[in-house]
Amino acid sequence: MFDIDKWQEIFASISRHKLRTALTAFGVFWGIFMLMLLLGAGDGMEKGVTNMFRGMSKNAAFVWTRKTTLAYKGMQPGRRYYINEDDIRFLKKNVSEIEYICPRLNLVGEFAIYHGDKMGSFEVNGDAPDYIRVESRKFIKGRYLNELDIAEKRKVAVIGKRVAELLFEESEPIVNQYIDIKGTYFKVIGVVKSLKTGEQVGDDEQSIHIPYTTAQQMNNWGNNIGWFAFTVPPTKNVAVVTDKIHRFLAERHKVSPDDKDALGSWNTQKEFGQFQGVFTGINLFTWAVGIGTLIAGIVGVSNIMLVAVKERTREFGLRKALGATPSSIISLVIQESVLLTAVAGYIGLVVAVGLIEGVSRLMDTFNVQLEYFANPTINFQAAIVATTILIITGAIAGLIPASQAAMIKPIEALRAN
Amino acid sequence: MIELKKISKSYQIGQNKLEVLKSLDLSIAQGEFVSIMGPSGSGKSTLLNIMGILDDYDAGEYILSDTLIKNLSQKKAAYYRNQFLGFVFQSFNLLHFKNAMENVALPLYYQKVNRKKRNEIALEYLDRVGLKDWAEHTPSEMSGGQQQRVAIARALIGKPKVIFADEPTGALDTQTSNEVMDLFKEVNKEGITIIIVTHEDEISEMTDRVIRLRDGVIESYGY
């Protein structure tokens, strides 16, 4: 029931002690403000780190070979072996979990890349068309490699944004122009931009992708490849599939099945899982610290309410003499406490959200790219939880003072002074 | 109206038990105008508090308007106080942040009368004590006599059967004391029982019956 009289009483009581009320409210304000700020900062960090991997498939792995470390079937340890295209075909056929599998290799040797009188040194990767699904990129111009490029070992290249900036004039069209890689002319078919943030952008945008078949030819590797990447559907476990692939490759290349060091792999699912674990931890810590701060504020409210009740002993005694029931007095005090905490907390919430939104907007406006921090926000759920906590804690803060007030005996209050 | 049978009350003060009322008997009929006198420490305030359901008693029986008042819950006590009793205090006990009208209306708030209605009624009662023009003033803007009249209006608004007044003129000069007593007399004529605790002879002389208390027993019933 909305009781306008009760609210008038509460406003009257709050406004009688403006400074005291303001100082008490500040405790609660600060608690919520800090909690929200911490949550926002945590969110910003999480986004920042997630952005570092943006574009990267969250269920991919990279697999490469190393030297064997165990003797097996009459062969000495320390043997070098290579993955080839037959392995890829075999895996594609026999490992049903594989979604995409992409052979990769680097163009070996020391060389510079020329266009007209400009030159630069960049990494050149031999890639398959599906690689764009493992690590997606934004196309500024043109297209990516396709199956015909692979089949015909075409001399075409997709270049990173930075490569384009360094090799071409701004006014030049870029696509369908030729660049000189190790003495061979490649036609540029696309320019790509990284979706990641931080250091990784540089690596992505300073590389060149050519058909892996062309790279094999230039390296004179036959049908060998350097390594490969694969993805599985989100429901599958990457590590399990990787183990399966390890077993197949070991068998095909006569490597001991126990030789764990003979194959290397890197698993994005595991990596993401670790980050997620870290952020769950940060989140828990944030709530613990925030709620601790909030409790300090609430104790302040409770304390002040106790003083206020003491001060109003006479008033409560009189009210009781005139027919106030203990419950009406309890609800008066608790509502005052809830109002105080709710308003103070709400202001804290609004200020914190405002500040965080402001930071986020500034980062957008000035295009700030930090490696570990991006566009912080407070999610709606956290705000709802905080509001609920406020109201409950407000009621708890009022509980002790209220029961004190209800216990006041009218005679003690009204004894002539 | 009021029947006290062998009422005892003691307070624990440190190790000592102080007996304030000793098996006290008293009856006051409806419509009486009574004063209770006695030296300080005689137990008159305690007696008033018990009759006003502001305090418990240890033994005996208290019957108010055919209802046994004993071991009541706080809620029940609040209900009876609100329905049957009105109080007037030496220090007026008006709420300083409310104006005269709101102070008078307070008992009706606890009877869940809506705001408009109770302010209307409060104005009537303020009119009765001659303070209608002061309705919007806060207690601090009023003289002692005016404040006490507001307090009397507040005691009357709940249509009580009994009004208890604890030294109602203790803080007033003779002139205003007389005015307040005249007001009580008028109220009494309407059939409301009035019980005044005082130590001033001039005040008790204006009542119809003087009960004298000494050392927790009644010395004289005033018949």
XYZ file of C-alpha atoms in Angstrom:
640
model
C 0.000 0.000 0.000
C 1.375 3.406 -0.894
C 0.969 5.524 2.202
C 1.560 9.157 1.316
C 1.572 10.181 4.967
C 4.298 7.758 5.839
C 6.398 9.046 2.969
C 5.868 12.590 4.108
C 7.071 11.608 7.563
C 10.126 9.989 6.004
C 10.963 13.008 3.854
C 10.503 15.276 6.830
C 12.829 13.144 8.912
C 15.467 12.928 6.192
C 15.408 16.606 5.360
C 15.763 17.606 9.013
C 19.355 16.410 8.951
C 20.602 17.176 5.475
C 24.333 16.965 6.109
C 24.086 13.792 8.134
C 21.851 12.200 5.545
C 24.179 13.240 2.729
C 27.269 11.832 4.443
C 25.536 8.559 5.179
C 24.176 8.318 1.667
C 27.694 8.882 0.370
C 28.811 5.589 1.907
C 26.193 3.672 -0.017
C 26.765 5.751 -3.136
C 30.460 4.937 -3.002
C 29.821 1.239 -2.501
C 27.616 0.905 -5.547
C 29.764 3.271 -7.563
C 32.891 1.186 -6.927
C 31.105 -2.081 -7.578
C 29.799 -0.854 -10.908
C 33.119 0.696 -11.868
C 34.957 -2.540 -11.115
C 32.407 -4.521 -13.078
C 32.768 -2.127 -15.984
C 36.559 -2.336 -15.856
C 36.387 -6.130 -15.749
C 34.086 -6.084 -18.734
C 36.439 -3.758 -20.595
C 39.370 -6.073 -19.952
C 37.386 -9.089 -21.029
C 36.358 -7.378 -24.244
C 39.896 -6.168 -24.833
C 41.309 -9.648 -24.556
C 38.482 -11.146 -26.595
C 39.128 -8.545 -29.281
C 42.738 -9.637 -29.463
C 41.391 -12.882 -30.851
C 38.547 -11.448 -32.819
C 38.150 -13.121 -36.134
C 39.896 -16.202 -34.790
C 37.714 -19.276 -34.716
C 37.081 -20.279 -31.102
C 37.282 -23.988 -31.928
C 40.366 -24.266 -34.075
C 43.781 -25.847 -33.680
C 47.093 -25.577 -35.481
C 49.205 -28.699 -35.939
C 52.848 -28.930 -36.977
C 55.620 -31.535 -36.916
C 58.827 -31.599 -34.894
C 61.763 -33.943 -34.685
C 61.005 -37.379 -33.255
C 62.340 -38.002 -29.755
C 61.854 -41.781 -29.471
C 63.320 -44.655 -31.450
C 60.582 -46.528 -33.283
C 60.514 -49.372 -35.808
C 64.252 -49.341 -36.222
C 64.501 -45.584 -36.751
C 66.670 -43.333 -34.625
C 65.207 -40.451 -32.656
C 65.853 -36.940 -33.997
C 64.355 -37.751 -37.385
C 62.622 -34.909 -39.205
C 59.372 -35.684 -41.052
C 56.875 -33.607 -42.958
C 53.114 -33.423 -43.304
C 51.992 -33.663 -46.925
C 48.834 -33.168 -48.935
C 48.028 -36.883 -48.754
C 47.867 -36.562 -44.964
C 45.394 -33.706 -45.339
C 43.188 -35.707 -47.690
C 43.382 -38.700 -45.386
C 42.411 -36.669 -42.335
C 39.569 -34.960 -44.173
C 38.219 -38.381 -45.060
C 38.798 -40.202 -41.780
C 38.236 -37.625 -39.071
C 34.558 -36.824 -39.316
C 34.666 -34.036 -36.720
C 36.796 -31.827 -38.958
C 34.871 -28.894 -40.358
C 37.631 -27.173 -42.317
C 41.234 -28.221 -42.733
C 43.749 -25.865 -44.303
C 47.332 -26.642 -45.209
C 49.795 -23.812 -44.712
C 53.434 -23.102 -45.404
C 55.778 -20.154 -45.372
C 57.743 -19.100 -48.363
C 61.309 -19.866 -47.210
C 64.435 -17.854 -47.661
C 65.393 -14.215 -47.366
C 63.808 -11.956 -49.870
C 62.238 -8.578 -50.332
C 59.035 -7.757 -52.183
C 58.959 -5.050 -54.804
C 56.407 -2.907 -56.528
C 57.880 -0.345 -58.847
C 60.550 1.454 -56.876
C 59.047 0.546 -53.507
C 60.091 -2.471 -51.506
C 59.466 -4.174 -48.192
C 60.054 -7.396 -46.309
C 56.935 -9.362 -45.440
C 55.956 -12.842 -44.446
C 54.482 -14.813 -47.334
C 52.085 -17.628 -46.461
C 50.896 -20.365 -48.748
C 47.231 -20.729 -47.877
C 44.041 -22.567 -48.763
C 40.725 -20.784 -49.484
C 39.124 -22.085 -46.287
C 41.734 -20.401 -44.131
C 39.506 -17.341 -44.042
C 37.112 -19.444 -41.912
C 39.775 -20.220 -39.333
C 40.967 -16.675 -38.981
C 38.566 -14.302 -40.631
C 39.645 -10.945 -42.027
C 37.904 -7.927 -43.335
C 38.191 -7.302 -47.046
C 38.978 -3.764 -48.021
C 39.315 -4.626 -51.687
C 39.009 -7.619 -53.943
C 38.639 -11.274 -52.981
C 40.373 -14.111 -51.202
C 42.063 -17.178 -52.762
C 39.758 -19.710 -54.432
C 40.017 -23.382 -55.469
C 41.034 -22.516 -59.045
C 43.943 -20.461 -57.743
C 45.053 -23.567 -55.836
C 44.472 -26.058 -58.655
C 46.207 -23.956 -61.283
C 48.958 -22.809 -58.936
C 48.143 -19.277 -59.953
C 50.480 -16.442 -59.159
C 47.992 -14.357 -57.221
C 48.342 -12.695 -53.807
C 46.096 -11.317 -51.117
C 47.995 -8.613 -49.237
C 47.560 -7.088 -45.777
C 46.561 -3.472 -45.356
C 50.007 -2.441 -44.146
C 51.644 -4.171 -47.128
C 49.401 -2.175 -49.443
C 50.297 1.054 -47.644
C 54.001 0.381 -47.973
C 54.105 -0.856 -51.565
C 51.483 1.315 -53.250
C 50.747 5.000 -53.580
C 47.450 6.061 -52.100
C 46.073 6.898 -55.523
C 46.959 3.542 -57.058
C 44.221 0.969 -57.657
C 46.218 -1.956 -56.086
C 43.960 -4.791 -57.262
C 45.209 -6.343 -60.535
C 48.601 -4.690 -60.044
C 51.660 -6.880 -59.833
C 54.157 -7.322 -57.039
C 57.512 -9.063 -57.295
C 58.018 -11.918 -54.842
C 61.377 -13.682 -55.145
C 61.586 -12.755 -58.776
C 58.075 -13.953 -59.672
C 55.297 -11.506 -60.483
C 52.098 -11.998 -58.513
C 48.824 -10.326 -59.318
C 47.201 -8.691 -56.258
C 43.608 -9.919 -55.971
C 42.608 -8.564 -52.539
C 43.535 -6.335 -49.611
C 42.584 -7.433 -46.105
C 42.373 -5.835 -42.696
C 42.741 -7.640 -39.360
C 39.786 -7.886 -36.982
C 42.049 -8.249 -33.960
C 43.434 -5.516 -31.727
C 46.878 -4.890 -30.314
C 50.173 -6.339 -31.480
C 48.559 -9.121 -33.459
C 47.154 -6.628 -35.945
C 50.632 -5.832 -37.156
C 51.419 -9.470 -37.882
C 48.138 -9.967 -39.736
C 48.332 -6.856 -41.839
C 51.991 -7.232 -42.742
C 51.643 -10.599 -44.403
C 50.856 -11.818 -47.894
C 48.780 -14.865 -48.789
C 49.402 -16.842 -51.972
C 47.977 -20.259 -53.004
C 49.732 -22.960 -50.976
C 50.348 -24.958 -54.146
C 52.239 -22.028 -55.604
C 54.285 -21.759 -52.414
C 55.063 -25.489 -52.506
C 56.367 -25.065 -56.016
C 58.483 -22.031 -55.139
C 59.899 -23.802 -52.076
C 60.430 -26.892 -54.218
C 58.741 -29.004 -51.498
C 56.800 -31.405 -53.689
C 53.547 -32.106 -51.938
C 54.873 -31.370 -48.429
C 53.343 -28.601 -46.378
C 54.532 -26.735 -43.293
C 51.638 -27.173 -40.964
C 47.853 -27.070 -41.045
C 44.919 -25.543 -39.254
C 41.537 -27.149 -38.709
C 38.245 -26.288 -37.079
C 35.539 -28.432 -35.534
C 31.883 -27.569 -34.895
C 31.396 -25.619 -31.615
C 29.898 -28.677 -29.897
C 33.037 -30.774 -30.398
C 36.129 -30.766 -28.203
C 39.159 -29.554 -30.142
C 41.679 -31.285 -27.869
C 40.032 -34.686 -28.388
C 40.065 -34.277 -32.173
C 43.677 -33.092 -32.039
C 44.649 -36.278 -30.186
C 42.924 -38.347 -32.828
C 44.811 -36.487 -35.568
C 48.077 -36.987 -33.700
C 47.477 -40.736 -33.636
C 46.744 -40.900 -37.368
C 49.766 -38.801 -38.295
C 52.062 -40.815 -36.030
C 50.915 -43.996 -37.688
C 51.267 -42.617 -41.210
C 54.775 -41.294 -40.565
C 56.016 -44.202 -38.437
C 56.367 -42.127 -35.315
C 56.003 -43.851 -31.955
C 52.460 -43.320 -30.621
C 54.078 -42.426 -27.285
C 56.206 -39.667 -28.847
C 54.182 -36.696 -27.653
C 56.907 -34.218 -28.578
C 57.056 -35.195 -32.244
C 53.917 -33.184 -33.034
C 53.137 -29.675 -31.901
C 49.714 -28.105 -31.688
C 47.993 -24.985 -30.447
C 44.342 -25.027 -29.531
C 42.226 -21.854 -29.496
C 39.408 -23.522 -27.566
C 41.758 -24.239 -24.677
C 43.174 -20.734 -24.874
C 39.728 -19.174 -24.757
C 38.762 -21.464 -21.911
C 41.727 -20.229 -19.917
C 40.834 -16.613 -20.515
C 37.274 -17.316 -19.584
C 38.473 -18.879 -16.328
C 40.568 -15.818 -15.561
C 37.626 -13.525 -16.190
C 35.274 -15.604 -14.080
C 37.837 -15.180 -11.312
C 38.092 -11.428 -11.866
C 34.323 -11.180 -11.856
C 34.008 -13.040 -8.561
C 36.709 -10.886 -7.044
C 34.943 -7.755 -8.286
C 31.659 -8.749 -6.671
C 33.407 -9.682 -3.431
C 35.233 -6.351 -3.196
C 32.206 -4.377 -4.368
C 29.846 -6.010 -1.927
C 32.390 -5.533 0.843
C 32.466 -1.804 0.106
C 28.702 -1.782 -0.043
C 28.419 -3.477 3.338
C 30.639 -0.765 4.833
C 28.171 1.786 3.466
C 25.204 -0.142 4.810
C 26.752 -0.364 8.277
C 27.059 3.418 8.105
C 23.379 3.750 7.316
C 22.463 1.399 10.129
C 24.632 3.354 12.526
C 23.111 6.683 11.620
C 19.619 5.269 11.808
C 20.382 4.055 15.341
C 21.427 7.558 16.316
C 18.338 8.971 14.655
C 16.079 6.546 16.497
C 17.716 7.458 19.794
C 17.116 11.097 18.994
C 13.492 10.458 18.182
C 12.805 8.365 21.289
C 10.285 10.911 22.512
C 8.546 11.087 19.175
C 8.203 7.321 18.884
C 7.013 7.105 22.488
C 4.353 9.708 21.772
C 3.270 7.944 18.612
C 2.857 4.771 20.607
C 0.812 6.584 23.238
C -1.451 7.865 20.466
C -2.003 4.369 19.110
C 0.952 3.514 16.856
C 1.562 -0.228 16.746
C 5.126 -1.551 16.877
C 4.832 -2.723 13.284
C 3.867 0.737 12.058
C 6.981 2.132 13.698
C 9.183 -0.636 12.312
C 7.931 -0.020 8.804
C 8.489 3.717 9.196
C 12.147 3.239 10.104
C 12.788 0.504 7.539
C 11.226 2.487 4.749
C 13.370 5.444 5.656
C 16.447 3.242 5.518
C 15.421 1.656 2.223
C 14.712 5.057 0.714
C 18.085 6.372 1.816
C 20.056 3.412 0.477
C 17.993 3.079 -2.698
C 18.328 6.734 -3.678
C 22.020 6.925 -2.769
C 22.732 3.636 -4.493
C 20.762 4.593 -7.546
C 22.772 7.790 -7.889
C 25.941 5.718 -7.576
C 24.654 3.391 -10.265
C 23.789 6.216 -12.627
C 27.087 8.046 -12.091
C 29.098 4.849 -12.610
C 27.173 3.907 -15.742
C 27.562 7.466 -17.020
C 31.295 7.439 -16.397
C 31.770 4.064 -18.046
C 29.646 4.993 -21.037
C 31.656 8.213 -21.288
C 34.945 6.324 -21.331
C 33.542 3.938 -23.882
C 32.361 6.773 -26.089
C 35.676 8.606 -25.807
C 37.503 5.441 -26.796
C 35.256 5.225 -29.846
C 35.590 8.880 -30.748
C 39.360 8.919 -30.585
C 39.616 5.360 -31.860
C 41.693 4.267 -28.891
C 42.939 0.723 -29.324
C 44.358 -0.748 -26.157
C 45.571 -4.274 -26.054
C 43.857 -5.235 -22.819
C 40.919 -2.862 -22.671
C 37.995 -2.059 -24.953
C 34.593 -0.395 -24.743
C 33.538 -1.188 -21.169
C 29.834 -1.545 -20.437
C 27.723 -2.615 -17.495
C 25.240 -5.234 -18.400
C 21.620 -4.824 -17.493
C 21.594 -7.925 -15.346
C 24.361 -6.609 -13.090
C 22.423 -3.378 -12.618
C 19.276 -5.304 -11.668
C 21.220 -7.447 -9.214
C 22.798 -4.339 -7.689
C 19.411 -2.665 -7.295
C 17.970 -5.727 -5.598
C 20.964 -5.874 -3.287
C 20.427 -2.213 -2.446
C 16.840 -2.642 -1.434
C 17.506 -5.768 0.589
C 20.530 -4.287 2.325
C 18.601 -1.097 2.991
C 15.956 -3.136 4.762
C 18.624 -5.035 6.708
C 20.300 -1.769 7.667
C 16.990 -0.514 9.013
C 16.164 -3.694 10.882
C 18.170 -3.148 14.060
C 17.290 0.546 14.438
C 13.665 -0.264 13.692
C 13.408 -2.938 16.337
C 15.064 -0.525 18.762
C 12.439 2.048 17.904
C 9.644 -0.465 18.335
C 10.911 -1.395 21.791
C 10.728 2.159 23.071
C 8.288 2.307 25.958
C 5.917 5.233 25.845
C 6.440 6.092 29.497
C 10.188 6.358 29.176
C 9.779 8.581 26.175
C 7.224 10.859 27.755
C 8.630 11.241 31.216
C 8.670 14.940 31.857
C 12.170 16.360 31.571
C -15.126 3.033 34.061
C -11.855 2.325 35.843
C -11.459 -0.508 38.355
C -8.099 -1.197 39.995
C -7.949 -4.253 42.259
C -4.896 -4.918 44.419
C -2.489 -3.442 41.877
C 1.189 -3.859 42.695
C 4.178 -2.518 40.817
C 7.843 -2.513 41.666
C 10.991 -1.469 39.876
C 14.320 -3.209 40.099
C 17.011 -0.653 40.822
C 20.364 -2.368 41.011
C 20.130 -4.897 43.836
C 17.144 -3.220 45.415
C 13.533 -3.717 44.594
C 11.594 -0.528 44.888
C 7.902 -1.023 45.549
C 6.041 1.836 43.997
C 2.436 0.677 44.245
C 1.409 -1.608 47.074
C -1.788 -3.584 46.484
C -3.716 -0.510 45.497
C -7.513 -0.431 45.058
C -9.279 2.362 43.226
C -12.389 2.890 41.197
C -13.340 5.880 39.102
C -16.785 6.143 37.529
C -17.627 7.418 34.072
C -17.794 11.194 33.827
C -15.760 11.910 36.932
C -13.297 14.788 37.074
C -10.554 13.538 39.341
C -7.164 14.700 40.426
C -4.446 12.530 41.902
C -2.093 14.230 44.351
C 0.861 13.130 46.317
C 4.464 14.011 47.050
C 7.091 13.006 44.546
C 7.880 9.322 44.831
C 4.385 8.505 46.021
C 3.708 6.572 42.826
C 1.228 8.875 41.153
C 2.930 8.919 37.764
C 3.270 5.132 37.844
C -0.414 4.833 38.655
C -1.269 7.085 35.758
C 0.945 5.107 33.403
C -0.740 1.862 34.409
C -4.209 3.329 33.986
C -3.103 4.771 30.648
C -1.844 1.363 29.470
C 1.578 2.882 29.036
C 3.124 0.544 31.577
C 2.497 -2.983 32.918
C 1.764 -3.914 36.480
C 3.050 -6.907 38.457
C -0.058 -8.161 40.257
C -3.747 -7.391 40.602
C -6.367 -6.554 38.045
C -7.122 -3.462 35.987
C -10.495 -3.258 34.296
C -11.051 -0.422 31.862
C -14.554 -0.029 30.458
C -15.402 -3.671 31.281
C -12.207 -4.933 29.614
C -9.468 -6.632 31.619
C -6.216 -4.892 30.789
C -3.499 -7.386 31.598
C -0.522 -8.763 29.705
C -1.668 -7.161 26.492
C 0.368 -7.464 23.352
C 1.869 -4.181 22.219
C -0.495 -4.117 19.312
C -3.550 -4.626 21.492
C -2.329 -1.999 23.960
C -1.874 0.447 21.115
C -5.411 -0.302 19.957
C -6.959 0.345 23.378
C -4.968 3.515 23.876
C -6.120 4.726 20.517
C -9.768 3.808 21.064
C -10.381 4.634 24.745
C -7.730 7.018 25.959
C -6.386 10.489 25.434
C -3.185 11.901 26.900
C -2.042 15.358 27.874
C 1.527 15.837 29.092
C 3.387 18.453 31.092
C 5.773 19.093 28.221
C 2.962 18.989 25.620
C 4.851 16.528 23.414
C 3.781 17.994 20.132
C 5.817 16.993 17.081
C 7.776 20.128 16.278
C 7.998 19.419 12.546
C 4.242 19.237 12.123
C 1.796 22.118 12.271
C -0.996 22.336 14.835
C -3.588 20.735 12.611
C -1.347 17.770 11.732
C -0.482 17.276 15.386
C -4.142 17.149 16.323
C -4.880 14.756 13.470
C -2.167 12.238 14.429
C -4.382 9.825 16.455
C -6.728 9.566 13.480
C -3.787 8.598 11.284
C -3.420 5.513 13.438
C -7.137 4.872 13.004
C -6.496 4.840 9.250
C -8.691 7.862 8.593
C -7.735 9.453 5.275
C -5.766 12.624 5.226
C -8.406 15.031 4.025
C -11.019 13.763 6.454
C -8.750 13.844 9.467
C -7.483 17.340 8.765
C -11.096 18.458 8.526
C -11.877 16.912 11.878
C -8.677 18.304 13.347
C -9.781 21.809 12.342
C -13.064 21.315 14.180
C -11.247 20.338 17.318
C -8.808 23.219 16.987
C -11.833 25.475 16.711
C -13.143 24.014 19.934
C -9.985 24.937 21.817
C -10.044 28.368 20.157
C -7.035 27.897 17.904
C -8.534 27.525 14.454
C -6.483 30.446 13.172
C -3.299 28.750 14.320
C -3.843 25.575 12.351
C -0.887 26.134 10.025
C 1.555 27.157 12.731
C 4.197 24.869 14.127
C 4.430 24.386 17.890
C 7.546 26.549 18.144
C 5.523 29.532 16.995
C 2.974 29.102 19.785
C 2.923 29.935 23.491
C 2.907 27.225 26.145
C -0.800 27.650 26.786
C -1.589 27.397 23.095
C 0.550 24.293 22.762
C -1.236 22.644 25.637
C -4.585 23.465 24.067
C -3.406 21.857 20.824
C -2.393 18.810 22.896
C -5.865 18.726 24.467
C -7.468 18.900 21.022
C -5.251 15.987 20.035
C -6.386 14.048 23.116
C -10.012 14.740 22.256
C -9.996 13.914 18.571
C -10.057 10.143 19.098
C -13.308 10.520 21.111
C -11.762 8.930 24.193
C -13.655 7.706 27.222
C -10.878 8.839 29.559
C -8.307 11.617 29.320
C -5.157 11.339 31.396
C -3.234 14.492 32.102
C 0.192 14.357 33.738
C 0.918 17.734 35.350
C -0.804 19.482 32.448
C -0.242 22.920 33.965
C 3.244 22.275 35.298
C 4.846 24.405 32.624
C 2.206 27.140 32.490
C 1.575 30.343 34.424
C -1.512 30.792 36.587
C -3.553 32.584 33.964
C -3.063 29.965 31.269
C -3.333 27.173 33.834
C -6.815 28.390 34.622
C -7.701 28.521 30.935
C -6.521 24.961 30.453
C -8.479 23.804 33.506
C -11.598 25.546 32.211
C -11.180 23.637 28.996
C -10.935 20.360 30.897
C -14.099 21.242 32.799
C -15.947 21.845 29.561
C -14.760 18.553 28.141
C -15.788 16.813 31.332
C -19.312 18.197 31.003
C -19.639 16.140 27.822
C -19.219 12.999 29.880
C -15.525 12.290 29.335
C -13.732 11.067 32.431
C -10.726 13.239 33.256
C -7.877 12.213 35.515
C -5.219 14.781 36.319
C -2.007 14.156 38.173
C -0.769 17.279 39.883
C 0.983 18.493 42.976
C -0.612 21.940 42.928
C -3.507 22.471 45.343
C -5.018 25.222 43.173
C -5.366 22.753 40.355
C -6.797 19.900 42.395
C -9.288 22.266 43.975
C -10.841 22.768 40.571
C -11.579 19.033 40.220
C -14.554 17.219 41.692
C -12.573 14.617 43.603
C -9.045 14.553 44.945
C -7.286 11.222 45.456
C -4.224 11.422 47.686
C -1.400 8.974 47.331
C 1.446 8.331 49.742
C 4.125 5.653 49.604
C 2.281 3.563 47.044
C -1.030 3.399 48.859
C -4.081 5.596 48.726
C -4.280 7.856 51.728
C -7.602 9.430 50.870
C -10.145 8.515 48.236
C -11.655 12.002 48.256
C -15.234 10.960 48.839
